[in-house]
Amino acid sequence: MDELTAFNQCLAWLTHTTALPEHLDGLVLCGNSLPATATAAGQLAQDYQLPLLIIAGGIGHATKYLRQNLNLPKSQASEAELMATLVRKTGYQGSIRLDKTSTNTGSNATHARALAPTDWRHSYSYKTRYSRGGLP
C-alpha cells in the first residue's frame, strides 16, 4: 500500500460517522481542547432529555489549548469546569457530575465510570464521536 492510499484509509476511518442510538441513559463528555464538543454534548443531552451528564477532565495536556480556545489563558479551572460552563450555555438544565482530577484519557474513563449511576446501560462518550466523525 502506498503512502497516499494509507493516508486516505486513515482519514476515512477517522471521519466515519455512526448513527446515534435510539435510547440513551447517559452521556459522558471527556475533557479535550475543543469547546464545540461541550456545546454539542449539551445539545445532545437536551435532545435525549437526559437528567444527568458526566464531564471528566482535570488539568492535563489539552487544558492549555482549551483555555486558549476559550480566550481564558490565565484560568485555573479544570477542563470539566470549563466544559460545564459551555454545556450550561446551551440551556441544559439537568444535573452535571464533574471529575476535576483526571489528567489523561484513561483516568477520564475510570473516573467517569465511578460517577455513573449503576442503572446506566446505554451511555455515550461524546469526545469519541466528535473526534471520529463530526457533530450530529
mmCIF file of N, CA and C in Angstrom:
data_model
loop_
_atom_site.group_PDB
_atom_site.id
_atom_site.type_symbol
_atom_site.label_atom_id
_atom_site.label_comp_id
_atom_site.label_asym_id
_atom_site.label_seq_id
_atom_site.Cartn_x
_atom_site.Cartn_y
_atom_site.Cartn_z
ATOM 1 N N MET A 1 0.855 -1.161 0.000
ATOM 2 C CA MET A 1 0.000 0.000 0.000
ATOM 3 C C MET A 1 0.908 1.234 0.000
ATOM 4 N N ASP A 2 0.616 2.165 -0.920
ATOM 5 C CA ASP A 2 1.444 3.375 -0.954
ATOM 6 C C ASP A 2 1.013 4.360 0.134
ATOM 7 N N GLU A 3 1.817 5.372 0.342
ATOM 8 C CA GLU A 3 1.593 6.322 1.438
ATOM 9 C C GLU A 3 0.274 7.084 1.302
ATOM 10 N N LEU A 4 -0.078 7.501 0.094
ATOM 11 C CA LEU A 4 -1.317 8.244 -0.116
ATOM 12 C C LEU A 4 -2.535 7.369 0.160
ATOM 13 N N THR A 5 -2.500 6.137 -0.265
ATOM 14 C CA THR A 5 -3.606 5.209 -0.007
ATOM 15 C C THR A 5 -3.764 4.980 1.497
ATOM 16 N N ALA A 6 -2.652 4.793 2.179
ATOM 17 C CA ALA A 6 -2.699 4.587 3.631
ATOM 18 C C ALA A 6 -3.250 5.821 4.333
ATOM 19 N N PHE A 7 -2.836 7.007 3.890
ATOM 20 C CA PHE A 7 -3.322 8.249 4.479
ATOM 21 C C PHE A 7 -4.827 8.379 4.266
ATOM 22 N N ASN A 8 -5.302 8.121 3.059
ATOM 23 C CA ASN A 8 -6.732 8.209 2.762
ATOM 24 C C ASN A 8 -7.535 7.181 3.563
ATOM 25 N N GLN A 9 -6.980 6.012 3.749
ATOM 26 C CA GLN A 9 -7.654 4.983 4.548
ATOM 27 C C GLN A 9 -7.774 5.438 6.008
ATOM 28 N N CYS A 10 -6.719 6.038 6.510
ATOM 29 C CA CYS A 10 -6.738 6.565 7.879
ATOM 30 C C CYS A 10 -7.786 7.676 8.012
ATOM 31 N N LEU A 11 -7.835 8.591 7.049
ATOM 32 C CA LEU A 11 -8.828 9.668 7.074
ATOM 33 C C LEU A 11 -10.250 9.123 7.026
ATOM 34 N N ALA A 12 -10.464 8.111 6.214
ATOM 35 C CA ALA A 12 -11.800 7.511 6.129
ATOM 36 C C ALA A 12 -12.224 6.936 7.474
ATOM 37 N N TRP A 13 -11.294 6.285 8.171
ATOM 38 C CA TRP A 13 -11.615 5.724 9.485
ATOM 39 C C TRP A 13 -11.897 6.837 10.490
ATOM 40 N N LEU A 14 -11.086 7.883 10.486
ATOM 41 C CA LEU A 14 -11.252 8.975 11.450
ATOM 42 C C LEU A 14 -12.535 9.762 11.239
ATOM 43 N N THR A 15 -13.033 9.813 10.030
ATOM 44 C CA THR A 15 -14.226 10.617 9.741
ATOM 45 C C THR A 15 -15.496 9.785 9.605
ATOM 46 N N HIS A 16 -15.397 8.497 9.867
ATOM 47 C CA HIS A 16 -16.573 7.627 9.788
ATOM 48 C C HIS A 16 -17.586 8.016 10.865
ATOM 49 N N THR A 17 -18.814 8.208 10.470
ATOM 50 C CA THR A 17 -19.858 8.525 11.441
ATOM 51 C C THR A 17 -20.725 7.297 11.694
ATOM 52 N N THR A 18 -21.255 7.259 12.870
ATOM 53 C CA THR A 18 -22.195 6.206 13.211
ATOM 54 C C THR A 18 -23.501 6.867 13.630
ATOM 55 N N ALA A 19 -24.576 6.171 13.400
ATOM 56 C CA ALA A 19 -25.878 6.710 13.774
ATOM 57 C C ALA A 19 -25.981 6.778 15.295
ATOM 58 N N LEU A 20 -26.663 7.794 15.770
ATOM 59 C CA LEU A 20 -26.908 7.895 17.205
ATOM 60 C C LEU A 20 -27.903 6.820 17.621
ATOM 61 N N PRO A 21 -27.748 6.302 18.829
ATOM 62 C CA PRO A 21 -28.682 5.272 19.296
ATOM 63 C C PRO A 21 -30.073 5.842 19.509
ATOM 64 N N GLU A 22 -31.054 4.946 19.501
ATOM 65 C CA GLU A 22 -32.442 5.356 19.715
ATOM 66 C C GLU A 22 -32.681 5.807 21.154
ATOM 67 N N HIS A 23 -31.976 5.172 22.102
ATOM 68 C CA HIS A 23 -32.168 5.471 23.530
ATOM 69 C C HIS A 23 -30.817 5.653 24.205
ATOM 70 N N LEU A 24 -30.734 6.636 25.076
ATOM 71 C CA LEU A 24 -29.548 6.844 25.904
ATOM 72 C C LEU A 24 -29.967 7.008 27.359
ATOM 73 N N ASP A 25 -29.207 6.387 28.248
ATOM 74 C CA ASP A 25 -29.399 6.607 29.673
ATOM 75 C C ASP A 25 -28.536 7.759 30.156
ATOM 76 N N GLY A 26 -27.404 7.953 29.509
ATOM 77 C CA GLY A 26 -26.496 8.985 29.964
ATOM 78 C C GLY A 26 -25.472 9.363 28.924
ATOM 79 N N LEU A 27 -24.774 10.438 29.218
ATOM 80 C CA LEU A 27 -23.780 10.989 28.303
ATOM 81 C C LEU A 27 -22.535 11.335 29.095
ATOM 82 N N VAL A 28 -21.385 10.949 28.564
ATOM 83 C CA VAL A 28 -20.100 11.268 29.170
ATOM 84 C C VAL A 28 -19.331 12.147 28.193
ATOM 85 N N LEU A 29 -18.887 13.289 28.666
ATOM 86 C CA LEU A 29 -18.041 14.178 27.882
ATOM 87 C C LEU A 29 -16.655 14.138 28.505
ATOM 88 N N CYS A 30 -15.680 13.723 27.723
ATOM 89 C CA CYS A 30 -14.306 13.674 28.210
ATOM 90 C C CYS A 30 -13.593 14.962 27.850
ATOM 91 N N GLY A 31 -12.769 15.423 28.764
ATOM 92 C CA GLY A 31 -12.039 16.662 28.555
ATOM 93 C C GLY A 31 -11.199 16.615 27.285
ATOM 94 N N ASN A 32 -11.100 17.753 26.640
ATOM 95 C CA ASN A 32 -10.314 17.897 25.425
ATOM 96 C C ASN A 32 -10.145 19.386 25.154
ATOM 97 N N SER A 33 -9.560 19.734 24.030
ATOM 98 C CA SER A 33 -9.278 21.144 23.743
ATOM 99 C C SER A 33 -10.325 21.814 22.864
ATOM 100 N N LEU A 34 -11.397 21.111 22.529
ATOM 101 C CA LEU A 34 -12.381 21.615 21.568
ATOM 102 C C LEU A 34 -13.680 22.044 22.248
ATOM 103 N N PRO A 35 -13.911 23.341 22.384
ATOM 104 C CA PRO A 35 -15.154 23.813 23.007
ATOM 105 C C PRO A 35 -16.411 23.303 22.306
ATOM 106 N N ALA A 36 -16.334 23.055 21.016
ATOM 107 C CA ALA A 36 -17.511 22.583 20.271
ATOM 108 C C ALA A 36 -18.035 21.256 20.803
ATOM 109 N N THR A 37 -17.175 20.439 21.401
ATOM 110 C CA THR A 37 -17.656 19.165 21.941
ATOM 111 C C THR A 37 -18.594 19.389 23.116
ATOM 112 N N ALA A 38 -18.313 20.400 23.940
ATOM 113 C CA ALA A 38 -19.178 20.700 25.086
ATOM 114 C C ALA A 38 -20.519 21.252 24.614
ATOM 115 N N THR A 39 -20.476 22.111 23.624
ATOM 116 C CA THR A 39 -21.713 22.673 23.076
ATOM 117 C C THR A 39 -22.574 21.563 22.475
ATOM 118 N N ALA A 40 -21.955 20.702 21.702
ATOM 119 C CA ALA A 40 -22.697 19.609 21.079
ATOM 120 C C ALA A 40 -23.222 18.622 22.115
ATOM 121 N N ALA A 41 -22.435 18.356 23.165
ATOM 122 C CA ALA A 41 -22.894 17.442 24.218
ATOM 123 C C ALA A 41 -24.095 18.023 24.949
ATOM 124 N N GLY A 42 -24.083 19.327 25.207
ATOM 125 C CA GLY A 42 -25.232 19.971 25.850
ATOM 126 C C GLY A 42 -26.480 19.871 25.000
ATOM 127 N N GLN A 43 -26.312 20.061 23.700
ATOM 128 C CA GLN A 43 -27.450 19.950 22.784
ATOM 129 C C GLN A 43 -27.963 18.515 22.719
ATOM 130 N N LEU A 44 -27.026 17.567 22.668
ATOM 131 C CA LEU A 44 -27.417 16.161 22.617
ATOM 132 C C LEU A 44 -28.136 15.744 23.898
ATOM 133 N N ALA A 45 -27.640 16.188 25.042
ATOM 134 C CA ALA A 45 -28.280 15.870 26.324
ATOM 135 C C ALA A 45 -29.707 16.410 26.359
ATOM 136 N N GLN A 46 -29.916 17.573 25.779
ATOM 137 C CA GLN A 46 -31.268 18.135 25.712
ATOM 138 C C GLN A 46 -32.139 17.349 24.737
ATOM 139 N N ASP A 47 -31.576 16.995 23.588
ATOM 140 C CA ASP A 47 -32.344 16.225 22.598
ATOM 141 C C ASP A 47 -32.850 14.912 23.183
ATOM 142 N N TYR A 48 -32.016 14.265 23.991
ATOM 143 C CA TYR A 48 -32.391 12.994 24.608
ATOM 144 C C TYR A 48 -33.082 13.189 25.967
ATOM 145 N N GLN A 49 -33.234 14.417 26.382
ATOM 146 C CA GLN A 49 -33.848 14.760 27.671
ATOM 147 C C GLN A 49 -33.175 13.993 28.814
ATOM 148 N N LEU A 50 -31.859 14.022 28.814
ATOM 149 C CA LEU A 50 -31.093 13.306 29.828
ATOM 150 C C LEU A 50 -31.091 14.080 31.142
ATOM 151 N N PRO A 51 -31.347 13.393 32.230
ATOM 152 C CA PRO A 51 -31.347 14.076 33.525
ATOM 153 C C PRO A 51 -29.936 14.289 34.080
ATOM 154 N N LEU A 52 -28.938 13.616 33.503
ATOM 155 C CA LEU A 52 -27.583 13.665 34.042
ATOM 156 C C LEU A 52 -26.555 13.621 32.923
ATOM 157 N N LEU A 53 -25.536 14.425 33.075
ATOM 158 C CA LEU A 53 -24.388 14.457 32.168
ATOM 159 C C LEU A 53 -23.141 14.371 33.035
ATOM 160 N N ILE A 54 -22.172 13.551 32.619
ATOM 161 C CA ILE A 54 -20.899 13.449 33.323
ATOM 162 C C ILE A 54 -19.825 14.093 32.464
ATOM 163 N N ILE A 55 -19.028 14.947 33.095
ATOM 164 C CA ILE A 55 -17.911 15.569 32.393
ATOM 165 C C ILE A 55 -16.643 15.233 33.167
ATOM 166 N N ALA A 56 -15.716 14.546 32.498
ATOM 167 C CA ALA A 56 -14.460 14.143 33.120
ATOM 168 C C ALA A 56 -13.310 14.910 32.488
ATOM 169 N N GLY A 57 -12.536 15.583 33.309
ATOM 170 C CA GLY A 57 -11.370 16.282 32.795
ATOM 171 C C GLY A 57 -10.772 17.206 33.828
ATOM 172 N N GLY A 58 -9.585 16.878 34.254
ATOM 173 C CA GLY A 58 -8.869 17.724 35.194
ATOM 174 C C GLY A 58 -7.987 18.702 34.453
ATOM 175 N N ILE A 59 -6.738 18.719 34.816
ATOM 176 C CA ILE A 59 -5.759 19.568 34.140
ATOM 177 C C ILE A 59 -4.717 18.637 33.552
ATOM 178 N N GLY A 60 -4.726 18.543 32.227
ATOM 179 C CA GLY A 60 -3.833 17.634 31.516
ATOM 180 C C GLY A 60 -3.239 18.302 30.291
ATOM 181 N N HIS A 61 -2.845 17.480 29.334
ATOM 182 C CA HIS A 61 -2.152 18.020 28.159
ATOM 183 C C HIS A 61 -3.021 18.921 27.285
ATOM 184 N N ALA A 62 -4.335 18.764 27.297
ATOM 185 C CA ALA A 62 -5.216 19.575 26.442
ATOM 186 C C ALA A 62 -5.710 20.851 27.124
ATOM 187 N N THR A 63 -5.520 20.961 28.420
ATOM 188 C CA THR A 63 -6.092 22.081 29.177
ATOM 189 C C THR A 63 -5.611 23.433 28.656
ATOM 190 N N LYS A 64 -4.332 23.550 28.424
ATOM 191 C CA LYS A 64 -3.757 24.806 27.928
ATOM 192 C C LYS A 64 -4.445 25.234 26.628
ATOM 193 N N TYR A 65 -4.691 24.275 25.753
ATOM 194 C CA TYR A 65 -5.297 24.581 24.453
ATOM 195 C C TYR A 65 -6.779 24.901 24.580
ATOM 196 N N LEU A 66 -7.476 24.228 25.493
ATOM 197 C CA LEU A 66 -8.875 24.559 25.743
ATOM 198 C C LEU A 66 -8.975 25.989 26.267
ATOM 199 N N ARG A 67 -8.135 26.326 27.217
ATOM 200 C CA ARG A 67 -8.141 27.688 27.763
ATOM 201 C C ARG A 67 -7.849 28.715 26.670
ATOM 202 N N GLN A 68 -6.891 28.407 25.799
ATOM 203 C CA GLN A 68 -6.592 29.314 24.681
ATOM 204 C C GLN A 68 -7.795 29.440 23.753
ATOM 205 N N ASN A 69 -8.431 28.314 23.439
ATOM 206 C CA ASN A 69 -9.591 28.329 22.545
ATOM 207 C C ASN A 69 -10.761 29.104 23.136
ATOM 208 N N LEU A 70 -10.822 29.188 24.455
ATOM 209 C CA LEU A 70 -11.876 29.939 25.132
ATOM 210 C C LEU A 70 -11.433 31.361 25.472
ATOM 211 N N ASN A 71 -10.220 31.704 25.078
ATOM 212 C CA ASN A 71 -9.637 33.014 25.376
ATOM 213 C C ASN A 71 -9.569 33.251 26.893
ATOM 214 N N LEU A 72 -9.196 32.199 27.615
ATOM 215 C CA LEU A 72 -9.053 32.251 29.077
ATOM 216 C C LEU A 72 -7.682 31.704 29.491
ATOM 217 N N PRO A 73 -6.600 32.242 28.943
ATOM 218 C CA PRO A 73 -5.279 31.645 29.184
ATOM 219 C C PRO A 73 -4.835 31.673 30.642
ATOM 220 N N LYS A 74 -5.368 32.555 31.451
ATOM 221 C CA LYS A 74 -4.969 32.668 32.862
ATOM 222 C C LYS A 74 -5.870 31.857 33.802
ATOM 223 N N SER A 75 -6.900 31.232 33.261
ATOM 224 C CA SER A 75 -7.836 30.472 34.079
ATOM 225 C C SER A 75 -7.135 29.311 34.779
ATOM 226 N N GLN A 76 -7.570 29.013 35.975
ATOM 227 C CA GLN A 76 -7.080 27.854 36.727
ATOM 228 C C GLN A 76 -8.114 26.729 36.752
ATOM 229 N N ALA A 77 -9.216 26.913 36.037
ATOM 230 C CA ALA A 77 -10.300 25.926 36.027
ATOM 231 C C ALA A 77 -9.884 24.663 35.285
ATOM 232 N N SER A 78 -10.450 23.550 35.726
ATOM 233 C CA SER A 78 -10.211 22.268 35.058
ATOM 234 C C SER A 78 -10.986 22.218 33.739
ATOM 235 N N GLU A 79 -10.640 21.255 32.907
ATOM 236 C CA GLU A 79 -11.380 21.058 31.661
ATOM 237 C C GLU A 79 -12.854 20.787 31.952
ATOM 238 N N ALA A 80 -13.138 19.985 32.983
ATOM 239 C CA ALA A 80 -14.529 19.673 33.332
ATOM 240 C C ALA A 80 -15.298 20.935 33.705
ATOM 241 N N GLU A 81 -14.685 21.794 34.488
ATOM 242 C CA GLU A 81 -15.362 23.034 34.901
ATOM 243 C C GLU A 81 -15.606 23.955 33.709
ATOM 244 N N LEU A 82 -14.611 24.094 32.850
ATOM 245 C CA LEU A 82 -14.773 24.947 31.666
ATOM 246 C C LEU A 82 -15.858 24.404 30.741
ATOM 247 N N MET A 83 -15.859 23.094 30.562
ATOM 248 C CA MET A 83 -16.849 22.491 29.670
ATOM 249 C C MET A 83 -18.250 22.528 30.273
ATOM 250 N N ALA A 84 -18.348 22.412 31.590
ATOM 251 C CA ALA A 84 -19.659 22.503 32.239
ATOM 252 C C ALA A 84 -20.280 23.876 31.986
ATOM 253 N N THR A 85 -19.471 24.908 32.009
ATOM 254 C CA THR A 85 -19.965 26.253 31.721
ATOM 255 C C THR A 85 -20.519 26.321 30.300
ATOM 256 N N LEU A 86 -19.809 25.719 29.357
ATOM 257 C CA LEU A 86 -20.276 25.716 27.969
ATOM 258 C C LEU A 86 -21.553 24.902 27.803
ATOM 259 N N VAL A 87 -21.639 23.774 28.497
ATOM 260 C CA VAL A 87 -22.853 22.953 28.445
ATOM 261 C C VAL A 87 -24.044 23.750 28.967
ATOM 262 N N ARG A 88 -23.865 24.448 30.059
ATOM 263 C CA ARG A 88 -24.951 25.261 30.623
ATOM 264 C C ARG A 88 -25.388 26.361 29.660
ATOM 265 N N LYS A 89 -24.447 26.893 28.897
ATOM 266 C CA LYS A 89 -24.793 27.947 27.933
ATOM 267 C C LYS A 89 -25.704 27.440 26.821
ATOM 268 N N THR A 90 -25.783 26.119 26.630
ATOM 269 C CA THR A 90 -26.692 25.557 25.634
ATOM 270 C C THR A 90 -28.126 25.517 26.139
ATOM 271 N N GLY A 91 -28.292 25.739 27.439
ATOM 272 C CA GLY A 91 -29.618 25.677 28.035
ATOM 273 C C GLY A 91 -29.886 24.381 28.776
ATOM 274 N N TYR A 92 -28.912 23.476 28.807
ATOM 275 C CA TYR A 92 -29.100 22.207 29.520
ATOM 276 C C TYR A 92 -29.327 22.488 31.000
ATOM 277 N N GLN A 93 -30.426 21.935 31.552
ATOM 278 C CA GLN A 93 -30.815 22.187 32.936
ATOM 279 C C GLN A 93 -30.644 20.975 33.851
ATOM 280 N N GLY A 94 -30.231 19.848 33.295
ATOM 281 C CA GLY A 94 -30.088 18.645 34.108
ATOM 282 C C GLY A 94 -28.895 18.716 35.031
ATOM 283 N N SER A 95 -28.691 17.642 35.761
ATOM 284 C CA SER A 95 -27.553 17.551 36.682
ATOM 285 C C SER A 95 -26.267 17.300 35.902
ATOM 286 N N ILE A 96 -25.185 17.834 36.433
ATOM 287 C CA ILE A 96 -23.866 17.593 35.857
ATOM 288 C C ILE A 96 -22.960 17.113 36.976
ATOM 289 N N ARG A 97 -22.350 15.946 36.769
ATOM 290 C CA ARG A 97 -21.352 15.440 37.712
ATOM 291 C C ARG A 97 -19.979 15.671 37.090
ATOM 292 N N LEU A 98 -19.088 16.269 37.849
ATOM 293 C CA LEU A 98 -17.770 16.616 37.343
ATOM 294 C C LEU A 98 -16.684 15.763 37.986
ATOM 295 N N ASP A 99 -15.761 15.315 37.146
ATOM 296 C CA ASP A 99 -14.499 14.768 37.624
ATOM 297 C C ASP A 99 -13.453 15.807 37.255
ATOM 298 N N LYS A 100 -12.894 16.460 38.245
ATOM 299 C CA LYS A 100 -11.925 17.530 38.013
ATOM 300 C C LYS A 100 -10.492 17.073 38.254
ATOM 301 N N THR A 101 -10.284 15.756 38.373
ATOM 302 C CA THR A 101 -8.951 15.260 38.726
ATOM 303 C C THR A 101 -8.260 14.473 37.618
ATOM 304 N N SER A 102 -8.976 14.041 36.609
ATOM 305 C CA SER A 102 -8.369 13.252 35.536
ATOM 306 C C SER A 102 -7.310 14.057 34.796
ATOM 307 N N THR A 103 -6.247 13.388 34.413
ATOM 308 C CA THR A 103 -5.181 14.060 33.674
ATOM 309 C C THR A 103 -4.901 13.427 32.313
ATOM 310 N N ASN A 104 -5.643 12.370 31.983
ATOM 311 C CA ASN A 104 -5.457 11.719 30.677
ATOM 312 C C ASN A 104 -6.718 10.921 30.338
ATOM 313 N N THR A 105 -6.752 10.379 29.149
ATOM 314 C CA THR A 105 -7.939 9.672 28.667
ATOM 315 C C THR A 105 -8.289 8.475 29.546
ATOM 316 N N GLY A 106 -7.288 7.739 29.990
ATOM 317 C CA GLY A 106 -7.546 6.579 30.842
ATOM 318 C C GLY A 106 -8.211 6.955 32.147
ATOM 319 N N SER A 107 -7.697 8.000 32.793
ATOM 320 C CA SER A 107 -8.323 8.410 34.054
ATOM 321 C C SER A 107 -9.680 9.061 33.810
ATOM 322 N N ASN A 108 -9.884 9.714 32.651
ATOM 323 C CA ASN A 108 -11.222 10.210 32.301
ATOM 324 C C ASN A 108 -12.224 9.059 32.341
ATOM 325 N N ALA A 109 -11.864 7.970 31.699
ATOM 326 C CA ALA A 109 -12.773 6.820 31.617
ATOM 327 C C ALA A 109 -13.020 6.200 32.990
ATOM 328 N N THR A 110 -11.961 5.997 33.748
ATOM 329 C CA THR A 110 -12.085 5.383 35.070
ATOM 330 C C THR A 110 -12.922 6.240 36.010
ATOM 331 N N HIS A 111 -12.636 7.532 36.029
ATOM 332 C CA HIS A 111 -13.348 8.429 36.939
ATOM 333 C C HIS A 111 -14.797 8.651 36.498
ATOM 334 N N ALA A 112 -15.026 8.738 35.192
ATOM 335 C CA ALA A 112 -16.401 8.894 34.708
ATOM 336 C C ALA A 112 -17.232 7.669 35.064
ATOM 337 N N ARG A 113 -16.648 6.505 34.927
ATOM 338 C CA ARG A 113 -17.373 5.281 35.274
ATOM 339 C C ARG A 113 -17.753 5.277 36.751
ATOM 340 N N ALA A 114 -16.868 5.759 37.597
ATOM 341 C CA ALA A 114 -17.153 5.811 39.033
ATOM 342 C C ALA A 114 -18.296 6.785 39.342
ATOM 343 N N LEU A 115 -18.474 7.799 38.510
ATOM 344 C CA LEU A 115 -19.542 8.784 38.721
ATOM 345 C C LEU A 115 -20.882 8.352 38.130
ATOM 346 N N ALA A 116 -20.856 7.364 37.254
ATOM 347 C CA ALA A 116 -22.070 6.948 36.546
ATOM 348 C C ALA A 116 -23.007 6.144 37.451
ATOM 349 N N PRO A 117 -24.309 6.400 37.336
ATOM 350 C CA PRO A 117 -25.276 5.590 38.078
ATOM 351 C C PRO A 117 -25.190 4.123 37.658
ATOM 352 N N THR A 118 -25.492 3.234 38.566
ATOM 353 C CA THR A 118 -25.396 1.807 38.264
ATOM 354 C C THR A 118 -26.453 1.337 37.278
ATOM 355 N N ASP A 119 -27.515 2.117 37.081
ATOM 356 C CA ASP A 119 -28.572 1.692 36.158
ATOM 357 C C ASP A 119 -28.324 2.154 34.719
ATOM 358 N N TRP A 120 -27.225 2.849 34.457
ATOM 359 C CA TRP A 120 -26.923 3.234 33.073
ATOM 360 C C TRP A 120 -26.543 1.986 32.281
ATOM 361 N N ARG A 121 -27.254 1.732 31.222
ATOM 362 C CA ARG A 121 -26.949 0.610 30.334
ATOM 363 C C ARG A 121 -26.539 1.090 28.945
ATOM 364 N N HIS A 122 -27.011 2.259 28.552
ATOM 365 C CA HIS A 122 -26.732 2.808 27.230
ATOM 366 C C HIS A 122 -26.176 4.216 27.406
ATOM 367 N N SER A 123 -24.848 4.301 27.439
ATOM 368 C CA SER A 123 -24.228 5.621 27.602
ATOM 369 C C SER A 123 -23.415 5.937 26.354
ATOM 370 N N TYR A 124 -23.029 7.177 26.249
ATOM 371 C CA TYR A 124 -22.365 7.651 25.050
ATOM 372 C C TYR A 124 -21.228 8.572 25.451
ATOM 373 N N SER A 125 -20.080 8.402 24.837
ATOM 374 C CA SER A 125 -18.952 9.289 25.082
ATOM 375 C C SER A 125 -18.843 10.251 23.919
ATOM 376 N N TYR A 126 -19.067 11.519 24.192
ATOM 377 C CA TYR A 126 -19.114 12.486 23.104
ATOM 378 C C TYR A 126 -17.760 12.798 22.515
ATOM 379 N N LYS A 127 -16.697 12.735 23.266
ATOM 380 C CA LYS A 127 -15.373 13.016 22.711
ATOM 381 C C LYS A 127 -15.069 12.041 21.582
ATOM 382 N N THR A 128 -15.359 10.768 21.792
ATOM 383 C CA THR A 128 -15.091 9.768 20.775
ATOM 384 C C THR A 128 -15.876 10.072 19.509
ATOM 385 N N ARG A 129 -17.139 10.373 19.630
ATOM 386 C CA ARG A 129 -17.948 10.647 18.450
ATOM 387 C C ARG A 129 -17.406 11.849 17.709
ATOM 388 N N TYR A 130 -17.094 12.910 18.408
ATOM 389 C CA TYR A 130 -16.640 14.124 17.744
ATOM 390 C C TYR A 130 -15.321 13.905 17.042
ATOM 391 N N SER A 131 -14.405 13.207 17.675
ATOM 392 C CA SER A 131 -13.092 13.032 17.070
ATOM 393 C C SER A 131 -13.128 12.068 15.897
ATOM 394 N N ARG A 132 -14.170 11.276 15.802
ATOM 395 C CA ARG A 132 -14.250 10.335 14.691
ATOM 396 C C ARG A 132 -15.286 10.708 13.645
ATOM 397 N N GLY A 133 -15.951 11.826 13.768
ATOM 398 C CA GLY A 133 -16.914 11.994 12.703
ATOM 399 C C GLY A 133 -17.719 13.254 12.677
ATOM 400 N N GLY A 134 -17.610 14.136 13.556
ATOM 401 C CA GLY A 134 -18.352 15.376 13.423
ATOM 402 C C GLY A 134 -19.578 15.433 14.307
ATOM 403 N N LEU A 135 -20.221 16.534 14.223
ATOM 404 C CA LEU A 135 -21.368 16.798 15.073
ATOM 405 C C LEU A 135 -22.645 16.246 14.462
ATOM 406 N N PRO A 136 -23.607 15.846 15.302
ATOM 407 C CA PRO A 136 -24.868 15.336 14.756
ATOM 408 C C PRO A 136 -25.672 16.461 14.119
#
